[in-house]
mmCIF file of C-alpha atoms in Angstrom:
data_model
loop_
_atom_site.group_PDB
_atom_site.id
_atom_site.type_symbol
_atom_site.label_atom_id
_atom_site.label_comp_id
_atom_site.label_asym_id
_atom_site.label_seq_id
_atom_site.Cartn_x
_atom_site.Cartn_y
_atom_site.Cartn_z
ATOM 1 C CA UNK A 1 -64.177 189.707 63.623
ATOM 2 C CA UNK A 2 -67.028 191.680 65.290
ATOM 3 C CA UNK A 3 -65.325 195.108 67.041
ATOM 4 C CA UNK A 4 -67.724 196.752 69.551
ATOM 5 C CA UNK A 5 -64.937 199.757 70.021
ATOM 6 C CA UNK A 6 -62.968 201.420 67.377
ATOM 7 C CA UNK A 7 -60.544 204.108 67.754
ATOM 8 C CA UNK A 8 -59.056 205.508 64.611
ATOM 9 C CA UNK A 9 -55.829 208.122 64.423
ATOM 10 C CA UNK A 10 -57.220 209.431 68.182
ATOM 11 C CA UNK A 11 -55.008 212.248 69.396
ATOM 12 C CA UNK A 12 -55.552 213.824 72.589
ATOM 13 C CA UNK A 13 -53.787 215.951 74.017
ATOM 14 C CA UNK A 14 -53.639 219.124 77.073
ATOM 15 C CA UNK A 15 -53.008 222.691 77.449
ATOM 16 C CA UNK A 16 -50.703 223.901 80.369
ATOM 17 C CA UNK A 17 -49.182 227.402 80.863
ATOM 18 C CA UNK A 18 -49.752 228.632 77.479
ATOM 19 C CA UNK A 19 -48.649 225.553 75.738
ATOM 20 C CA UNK A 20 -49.842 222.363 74.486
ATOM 21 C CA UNK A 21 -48.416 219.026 74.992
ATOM 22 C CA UNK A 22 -49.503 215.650 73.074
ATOM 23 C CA UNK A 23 -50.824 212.716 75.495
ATOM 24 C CA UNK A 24 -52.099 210.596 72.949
ATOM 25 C CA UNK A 25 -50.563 209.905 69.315
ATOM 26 C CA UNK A 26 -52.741 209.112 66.617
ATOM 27 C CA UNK A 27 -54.221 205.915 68.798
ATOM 28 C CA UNK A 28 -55.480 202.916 66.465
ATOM 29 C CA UNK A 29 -57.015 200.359 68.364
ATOM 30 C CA UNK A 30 -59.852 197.776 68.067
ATOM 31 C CA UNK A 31 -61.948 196.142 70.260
ATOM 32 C CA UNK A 32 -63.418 192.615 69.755
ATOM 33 C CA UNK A 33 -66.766 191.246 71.289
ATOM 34 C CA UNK A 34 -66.388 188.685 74.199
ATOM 35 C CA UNK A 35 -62.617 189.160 75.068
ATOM 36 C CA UNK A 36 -60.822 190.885 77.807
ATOM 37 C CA UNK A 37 -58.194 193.283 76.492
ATOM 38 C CA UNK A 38 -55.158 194.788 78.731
ATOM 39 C CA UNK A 39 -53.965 198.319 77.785
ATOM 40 C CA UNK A 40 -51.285 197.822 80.181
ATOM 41 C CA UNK A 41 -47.671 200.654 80.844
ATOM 42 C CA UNK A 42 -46.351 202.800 83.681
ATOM 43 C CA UNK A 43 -48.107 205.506 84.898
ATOM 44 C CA UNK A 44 -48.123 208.532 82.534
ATOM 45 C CA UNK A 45 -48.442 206.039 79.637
ATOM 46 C CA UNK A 46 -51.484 207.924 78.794
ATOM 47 C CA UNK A 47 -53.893 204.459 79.811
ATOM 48 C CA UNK A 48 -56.196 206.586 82.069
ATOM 49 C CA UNK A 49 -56.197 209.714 79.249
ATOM 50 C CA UNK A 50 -57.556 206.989 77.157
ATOM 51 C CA UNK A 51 -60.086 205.621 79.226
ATOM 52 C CA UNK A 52 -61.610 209.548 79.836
ATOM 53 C CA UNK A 53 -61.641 210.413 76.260
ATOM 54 C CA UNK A 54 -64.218 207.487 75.361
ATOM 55 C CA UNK A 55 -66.203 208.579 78.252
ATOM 56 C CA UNK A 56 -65.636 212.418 77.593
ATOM 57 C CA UNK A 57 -64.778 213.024 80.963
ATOM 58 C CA UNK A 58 -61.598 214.751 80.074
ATOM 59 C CA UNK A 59 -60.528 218.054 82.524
ATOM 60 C CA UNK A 60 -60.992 221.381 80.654
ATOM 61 C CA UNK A 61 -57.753 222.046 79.328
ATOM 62 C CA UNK A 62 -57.664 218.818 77.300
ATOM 63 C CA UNK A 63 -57.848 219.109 73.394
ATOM 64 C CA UNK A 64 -58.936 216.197 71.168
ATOM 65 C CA UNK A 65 -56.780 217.051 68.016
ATOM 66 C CA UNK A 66 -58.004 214.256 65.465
ATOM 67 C CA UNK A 67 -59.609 211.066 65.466
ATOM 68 C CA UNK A 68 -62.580 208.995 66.158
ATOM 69 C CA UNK A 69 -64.269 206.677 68.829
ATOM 70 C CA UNK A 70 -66.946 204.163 67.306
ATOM 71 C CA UNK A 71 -68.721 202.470 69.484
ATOM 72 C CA UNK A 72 -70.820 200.113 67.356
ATOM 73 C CA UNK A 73 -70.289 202.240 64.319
ATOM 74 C CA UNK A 74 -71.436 205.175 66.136
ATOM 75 C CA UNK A 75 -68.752 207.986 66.949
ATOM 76 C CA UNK A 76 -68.773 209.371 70.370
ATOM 77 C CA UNK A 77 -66.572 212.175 69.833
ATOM 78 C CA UNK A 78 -69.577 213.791 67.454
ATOM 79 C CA UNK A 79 -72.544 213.550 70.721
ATOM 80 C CA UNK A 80 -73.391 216.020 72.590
ATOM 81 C CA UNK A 81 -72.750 216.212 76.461
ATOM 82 C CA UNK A 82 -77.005 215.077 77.097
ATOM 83 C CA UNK A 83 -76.383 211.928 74.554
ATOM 84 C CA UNK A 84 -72.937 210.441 75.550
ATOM 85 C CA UNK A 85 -74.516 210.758 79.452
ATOM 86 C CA UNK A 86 -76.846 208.188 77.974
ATOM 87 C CA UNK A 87 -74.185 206.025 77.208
ATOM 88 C CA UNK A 88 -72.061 206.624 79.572
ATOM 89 C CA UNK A 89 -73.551 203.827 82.541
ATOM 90 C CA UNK A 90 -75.955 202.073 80.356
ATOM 91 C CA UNK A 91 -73.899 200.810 76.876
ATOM 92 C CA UNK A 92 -70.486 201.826 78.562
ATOM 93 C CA UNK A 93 -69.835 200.657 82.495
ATOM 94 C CA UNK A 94 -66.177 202.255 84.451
ATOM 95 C CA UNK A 95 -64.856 200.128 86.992
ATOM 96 C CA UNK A 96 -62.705 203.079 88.815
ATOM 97 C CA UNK A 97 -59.297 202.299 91.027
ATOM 98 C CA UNK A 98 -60.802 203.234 94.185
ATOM 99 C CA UNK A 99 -64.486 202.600 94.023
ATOM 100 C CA UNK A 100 -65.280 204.590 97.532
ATOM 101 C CA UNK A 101 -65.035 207.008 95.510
ATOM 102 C CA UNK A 102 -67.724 205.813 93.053
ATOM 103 C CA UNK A 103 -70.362 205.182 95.813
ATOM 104 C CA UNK A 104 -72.376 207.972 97.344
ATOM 105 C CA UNK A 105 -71.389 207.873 101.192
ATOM 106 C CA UNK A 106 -74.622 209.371 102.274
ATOM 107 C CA UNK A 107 -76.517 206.764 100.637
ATOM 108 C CA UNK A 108 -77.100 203.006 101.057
ATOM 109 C CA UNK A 109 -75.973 200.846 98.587
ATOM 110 C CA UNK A 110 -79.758 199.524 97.692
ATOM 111 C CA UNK A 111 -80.148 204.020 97.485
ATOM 112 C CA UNK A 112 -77.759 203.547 95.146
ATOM 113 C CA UNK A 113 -78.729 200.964 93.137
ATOM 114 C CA UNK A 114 -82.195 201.270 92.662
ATOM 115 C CA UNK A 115 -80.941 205.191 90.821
ATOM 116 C CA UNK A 116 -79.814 202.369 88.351
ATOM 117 C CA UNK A 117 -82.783 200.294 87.851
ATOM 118 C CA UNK A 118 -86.059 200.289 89.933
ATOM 119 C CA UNK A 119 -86.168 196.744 90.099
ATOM 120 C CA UNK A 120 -85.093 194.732 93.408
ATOM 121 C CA UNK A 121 -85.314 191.449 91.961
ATOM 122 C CA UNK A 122 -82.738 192.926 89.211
ATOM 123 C CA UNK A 123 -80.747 194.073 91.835
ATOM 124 C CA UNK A 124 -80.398 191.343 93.939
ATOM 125 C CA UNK A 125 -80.233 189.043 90.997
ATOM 126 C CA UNK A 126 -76.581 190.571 90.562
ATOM 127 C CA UNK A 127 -75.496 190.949 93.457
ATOM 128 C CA UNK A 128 -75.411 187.575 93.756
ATOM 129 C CA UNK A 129 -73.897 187.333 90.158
ATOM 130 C CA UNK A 130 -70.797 189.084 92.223
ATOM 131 C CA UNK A 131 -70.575 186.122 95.121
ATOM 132 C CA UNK A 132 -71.823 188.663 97.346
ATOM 133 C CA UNK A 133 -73.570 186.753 100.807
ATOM 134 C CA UNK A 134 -76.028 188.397 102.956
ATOM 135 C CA UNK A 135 -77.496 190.685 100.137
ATOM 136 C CA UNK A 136 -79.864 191.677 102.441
ATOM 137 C CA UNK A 137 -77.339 193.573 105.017
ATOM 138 C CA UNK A 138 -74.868 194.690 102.194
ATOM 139 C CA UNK A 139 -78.413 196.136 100.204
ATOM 140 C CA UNK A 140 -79.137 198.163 103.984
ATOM 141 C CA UNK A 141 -75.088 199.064 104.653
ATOM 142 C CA UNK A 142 -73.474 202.395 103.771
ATOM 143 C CA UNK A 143 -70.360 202.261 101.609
ATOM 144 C CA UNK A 144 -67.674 202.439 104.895
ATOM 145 C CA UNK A 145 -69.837 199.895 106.235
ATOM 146 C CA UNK A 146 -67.777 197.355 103.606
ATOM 147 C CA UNK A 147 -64.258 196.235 102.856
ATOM 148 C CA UNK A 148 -62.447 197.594 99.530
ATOM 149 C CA UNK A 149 -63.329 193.729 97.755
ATOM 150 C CA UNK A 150 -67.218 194.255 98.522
ATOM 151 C CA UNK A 151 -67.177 197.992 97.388
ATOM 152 C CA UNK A 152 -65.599 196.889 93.983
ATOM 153 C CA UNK A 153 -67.873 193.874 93.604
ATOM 154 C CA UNK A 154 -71.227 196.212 94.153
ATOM 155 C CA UNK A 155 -69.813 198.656 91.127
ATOM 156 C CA UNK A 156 -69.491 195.099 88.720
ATOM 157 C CA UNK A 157 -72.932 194.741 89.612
ATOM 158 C CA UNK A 158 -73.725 198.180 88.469
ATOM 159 C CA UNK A 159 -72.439 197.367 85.304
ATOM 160 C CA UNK A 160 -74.438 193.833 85.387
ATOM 161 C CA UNK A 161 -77.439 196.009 86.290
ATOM 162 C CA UNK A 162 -76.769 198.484 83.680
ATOM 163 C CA UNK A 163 -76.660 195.593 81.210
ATOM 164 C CA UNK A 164 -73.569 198.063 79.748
ATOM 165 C CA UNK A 165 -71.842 195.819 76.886
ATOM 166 C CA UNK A 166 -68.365 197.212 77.476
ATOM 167 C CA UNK A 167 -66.947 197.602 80.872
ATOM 168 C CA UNK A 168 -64.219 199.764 81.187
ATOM 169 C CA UNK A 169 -61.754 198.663 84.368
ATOM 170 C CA UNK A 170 -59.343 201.236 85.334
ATOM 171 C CA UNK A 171 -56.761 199.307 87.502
ATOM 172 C CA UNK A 172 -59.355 197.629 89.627
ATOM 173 C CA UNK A 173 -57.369 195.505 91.621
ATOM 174 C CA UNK A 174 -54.891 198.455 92.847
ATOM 175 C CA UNK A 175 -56.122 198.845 96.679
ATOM 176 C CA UNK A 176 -57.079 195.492 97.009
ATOM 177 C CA UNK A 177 -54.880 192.583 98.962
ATOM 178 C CA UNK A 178 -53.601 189.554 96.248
ATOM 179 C CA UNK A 179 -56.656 187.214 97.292
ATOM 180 C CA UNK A 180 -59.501 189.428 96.746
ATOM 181 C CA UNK A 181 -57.393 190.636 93.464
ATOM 182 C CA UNK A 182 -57.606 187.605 92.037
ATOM 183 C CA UNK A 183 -61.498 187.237 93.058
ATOM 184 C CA UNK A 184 -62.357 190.389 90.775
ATOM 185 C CA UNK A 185 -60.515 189.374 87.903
ATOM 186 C CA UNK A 186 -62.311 186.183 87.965
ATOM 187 C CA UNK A 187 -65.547 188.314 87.911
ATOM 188 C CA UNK A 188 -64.794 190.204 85.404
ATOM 189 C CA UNK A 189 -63.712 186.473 83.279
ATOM 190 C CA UNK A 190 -67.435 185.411 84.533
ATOM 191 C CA UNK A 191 -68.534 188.561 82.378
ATOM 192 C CA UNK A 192 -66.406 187.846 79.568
ATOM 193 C CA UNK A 193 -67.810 184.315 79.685
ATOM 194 C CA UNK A 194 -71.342 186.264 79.206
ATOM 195 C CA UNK A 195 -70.222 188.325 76.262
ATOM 196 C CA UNK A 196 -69.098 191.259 77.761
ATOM 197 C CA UNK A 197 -65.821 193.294 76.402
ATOM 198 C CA UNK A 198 -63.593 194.649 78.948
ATOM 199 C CA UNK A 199 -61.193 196.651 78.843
ATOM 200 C CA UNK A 200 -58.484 196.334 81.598
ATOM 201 C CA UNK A 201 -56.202 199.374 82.135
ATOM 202 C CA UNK A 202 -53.370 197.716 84.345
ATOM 203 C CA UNK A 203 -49.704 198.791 85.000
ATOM 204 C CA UNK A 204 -49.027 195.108 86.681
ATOM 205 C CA UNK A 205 -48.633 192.663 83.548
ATOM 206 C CA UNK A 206 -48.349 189.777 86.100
ATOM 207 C CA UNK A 207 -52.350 189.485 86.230
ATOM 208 C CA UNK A 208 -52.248 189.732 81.623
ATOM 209 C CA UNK A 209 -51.458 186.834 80.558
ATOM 210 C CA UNK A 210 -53.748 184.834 82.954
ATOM 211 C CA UNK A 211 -56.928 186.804 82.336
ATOM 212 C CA UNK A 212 -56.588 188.824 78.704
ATOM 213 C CA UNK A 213 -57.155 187.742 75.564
ATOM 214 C CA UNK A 214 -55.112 190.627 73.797
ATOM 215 C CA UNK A 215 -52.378 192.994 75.113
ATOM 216 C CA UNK A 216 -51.413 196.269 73.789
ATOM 217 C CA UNK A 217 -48.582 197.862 75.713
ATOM 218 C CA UNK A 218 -48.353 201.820 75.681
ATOM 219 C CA UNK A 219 -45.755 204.544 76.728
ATOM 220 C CA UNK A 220 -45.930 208.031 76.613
ATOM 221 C CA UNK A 221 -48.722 208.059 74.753
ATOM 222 C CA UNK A 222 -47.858 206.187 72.055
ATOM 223 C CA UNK A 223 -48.709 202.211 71.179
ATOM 224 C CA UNK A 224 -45.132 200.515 70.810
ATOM 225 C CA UNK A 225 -46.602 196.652 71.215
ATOM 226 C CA UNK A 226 -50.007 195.027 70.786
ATOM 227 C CA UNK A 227 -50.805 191.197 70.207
ATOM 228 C CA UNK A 228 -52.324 188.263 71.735
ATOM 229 C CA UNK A 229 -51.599 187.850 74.755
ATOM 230 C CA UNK A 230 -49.683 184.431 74.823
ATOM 231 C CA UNK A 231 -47.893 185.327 71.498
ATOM 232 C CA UNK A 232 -46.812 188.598 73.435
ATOM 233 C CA UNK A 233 -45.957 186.853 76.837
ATOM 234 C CA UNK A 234 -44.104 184.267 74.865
ATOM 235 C CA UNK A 235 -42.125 186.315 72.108
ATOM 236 C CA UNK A 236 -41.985 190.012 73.123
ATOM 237 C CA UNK A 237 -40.894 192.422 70.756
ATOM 238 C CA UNK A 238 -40.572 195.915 71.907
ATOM 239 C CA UNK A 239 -37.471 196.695 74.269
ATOM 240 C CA UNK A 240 -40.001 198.571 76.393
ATOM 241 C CA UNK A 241 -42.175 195.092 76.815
ATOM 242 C CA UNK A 242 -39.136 193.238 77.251
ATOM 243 C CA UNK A 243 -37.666 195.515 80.150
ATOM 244 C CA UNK A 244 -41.306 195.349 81.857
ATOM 245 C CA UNK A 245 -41.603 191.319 81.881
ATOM 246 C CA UNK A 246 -37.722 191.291 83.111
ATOM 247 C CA UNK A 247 -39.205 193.240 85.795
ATOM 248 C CA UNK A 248 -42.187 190.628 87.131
ATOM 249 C CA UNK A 249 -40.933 188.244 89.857
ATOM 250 C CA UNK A 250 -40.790 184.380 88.774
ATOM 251 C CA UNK A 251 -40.401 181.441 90.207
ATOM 252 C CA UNK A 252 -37.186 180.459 88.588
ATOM 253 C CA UNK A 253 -34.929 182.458 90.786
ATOM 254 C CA UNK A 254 -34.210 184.945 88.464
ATOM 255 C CA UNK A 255 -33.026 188.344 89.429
ATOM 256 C CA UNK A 256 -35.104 191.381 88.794
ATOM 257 C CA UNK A 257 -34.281 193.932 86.374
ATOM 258 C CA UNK A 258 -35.107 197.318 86.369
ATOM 259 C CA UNK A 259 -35.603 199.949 83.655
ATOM 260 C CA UNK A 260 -33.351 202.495 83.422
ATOM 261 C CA UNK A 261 -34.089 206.733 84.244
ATOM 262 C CA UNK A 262 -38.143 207.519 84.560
ATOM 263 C CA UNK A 263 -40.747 207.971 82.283
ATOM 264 C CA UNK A 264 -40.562 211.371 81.310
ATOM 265 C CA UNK A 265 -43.131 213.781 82.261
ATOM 266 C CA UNK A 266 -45.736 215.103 79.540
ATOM 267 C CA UNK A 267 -43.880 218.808 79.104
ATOM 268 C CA UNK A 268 -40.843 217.023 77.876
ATOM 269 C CA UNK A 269 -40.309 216.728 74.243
ATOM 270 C CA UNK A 270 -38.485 213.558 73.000
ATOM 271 C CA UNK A 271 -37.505 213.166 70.158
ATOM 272 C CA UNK A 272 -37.088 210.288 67.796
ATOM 273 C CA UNK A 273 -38.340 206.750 70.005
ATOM 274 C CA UNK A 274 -39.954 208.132 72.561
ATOM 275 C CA UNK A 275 -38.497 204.914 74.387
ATOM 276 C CA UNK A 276 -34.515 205.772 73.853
ATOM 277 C CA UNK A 277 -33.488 207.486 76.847
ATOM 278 C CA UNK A 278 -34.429 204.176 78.807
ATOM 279 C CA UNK A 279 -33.665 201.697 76.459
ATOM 280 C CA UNK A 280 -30.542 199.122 76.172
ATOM 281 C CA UNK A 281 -30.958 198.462 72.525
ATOM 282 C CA UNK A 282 -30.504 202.436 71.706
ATOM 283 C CA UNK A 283 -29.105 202.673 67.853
ATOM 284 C CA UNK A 284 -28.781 206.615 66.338
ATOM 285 C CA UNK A 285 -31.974 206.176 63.939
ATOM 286 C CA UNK A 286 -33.868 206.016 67.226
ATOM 287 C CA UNK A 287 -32.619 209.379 68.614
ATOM 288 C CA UNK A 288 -34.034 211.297 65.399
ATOM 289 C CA UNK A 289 -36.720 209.407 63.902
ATOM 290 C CA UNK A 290 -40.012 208.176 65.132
ATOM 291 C CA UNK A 291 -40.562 204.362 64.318
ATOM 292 C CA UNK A 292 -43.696 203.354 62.358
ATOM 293 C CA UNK A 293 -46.029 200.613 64.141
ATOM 294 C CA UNK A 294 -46.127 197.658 61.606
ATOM 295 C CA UNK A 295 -46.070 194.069 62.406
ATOM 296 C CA UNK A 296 -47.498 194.183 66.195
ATOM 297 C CA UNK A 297 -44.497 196.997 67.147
ATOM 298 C CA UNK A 298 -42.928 200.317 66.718
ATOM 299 C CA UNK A 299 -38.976 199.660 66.622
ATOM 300 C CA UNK A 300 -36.170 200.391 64.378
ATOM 301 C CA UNK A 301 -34.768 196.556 65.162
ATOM 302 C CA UNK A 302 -37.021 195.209 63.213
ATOM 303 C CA UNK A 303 -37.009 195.266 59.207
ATOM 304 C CA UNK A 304 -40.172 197.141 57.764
#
């Protein structure tokens, strides 16, 4: 198996009013050439915390306690701010939630482009990688000048442009409508089909199983489920992953379920499963001790 990312015993974690709180535990994840992986939980799992600390573009009050980020070998968390800015757009590509906020407003897309590569033919070349029509008036228009879909599609072919191996989407579907949804995920399995990696952060597991390859499910910070993704979809494991797919509409008729309480905020320490509070299959182990991850989960139901 050829990895392109590594992260190894990662923890990250923040100081606020004089204390410090854990938002990553000891993280061990790979990353394998050519697939599409979903790092998918509520918000406050820690997904985006992730996504910042292989880019290093963590706030100033974050700590990284331990660990390491290879990316081909190479360990990001030893560069210095001038190298990983080298990486960061050219070997590593984001695909942010809202991606006004991504494009200069002053500036015309082609402005904004050609900062990327001087090389219109490149550019265009891309663009139309991304189904985008009338390159010509999109390459002239300033970002208000298009729709949410068309703002997301120009970033994916900054990352073409970049000729970045790993593309890093961070919910990139959030503040688009179902149809044009489903357009950029099959963009981003176009890139996949070209050997790209991507990762896809994601809180909606509804778009997983049709367009990742693995699945690792996080909460609070910790990983309690990873696997492929049909062996995940089809078998779940975790109480946690359970409760979420009981919570995706089908078309059997089913009724919805809902997980218990809320995810708990950072400043609260939890014992134990970090899980219990919320979860139906509660036992007393899980109140005091911290499960191990073995076997594609962290649980005390299963047999270690």
């Amino acid at each position: 198996m050829d990895n392109i990312l590594e992260i190894k015993n990662l923890s990250v974690g923040f100081n606020i009013e004089d204390n410090f709180y854990f938002a990553l535990n000891n993280i061990n994840l790979s990353f394998e050439k050519g697939k599409i992986h979903a790092i998918a939980g509520e918000s406050g799992c820690g997904k985006s915390v992730l996504v910042n600390t292989i880019l290093q573009l963590l706030p100033k009050n974050s700590i990284i306690k331990s660990g390491e980020i290879l990316l081909n070998n190479q360990n990001l968390l030893n560069l210095k701010d001038k190298d990983i800015r080298k990486i960061r757009g050219k070997k590593i590509a984001l695909i942010p939630q809202d991606p006004f906020m991504s494009l200069n407003p002053l500036y015309t897309i082609e402005n904004q482009l050609l900062e990327i590569a001087n090389d219109i033919d490149l550019i265009k070349k891309s663009l139309e990688e991304v189904k985008i029509k009338n390159i010509d008036n999109v390459l002239k228009s300033y970002p208000h000048e298009l729709s949410g879909g068309m703002k997301q599609r120009v970033i994916i072919a900054m990352a073409l442009i970049s000729k970045a191996d790993l593309i890093l989407a961070d919910e990139p579907t959030t503040a688009l409508d179902v149809t044009v949804s489903n357009t950029i995920l099959d963009l981003l399995v176009e890139l996949k089909n070209k050997n790209k990696t991507i990762i896809l952060i994601t809180h909606d597991l509804s778009i997983v199983s049709n367009y990742c390859d693995t699945t690792t499910i996080m909460y609070l910070g910790d990983i309690v489920e990873k696997n492929d993704s049909n062996k995940l979809f089809k078998n779940p494991q975790h109480p946690y992953t359970k409760a979420l797919l009981k919570a995706l509409p089908t078309q059997k008729g089913r009724k919805l379920e809902s997980i218990k309480g809320q995810i708990s905020p950072i400043t609260q320490i939890i014992s134990g499963c970090k899980f219990h509070p919320r979860c139906n299959y509660e036992m007393e182990i899980c109140k005091n001790q911290k499960p191990i991850f073995k076997n594609c989960v962290s649980c005390h139901l299963y047999n270690y």
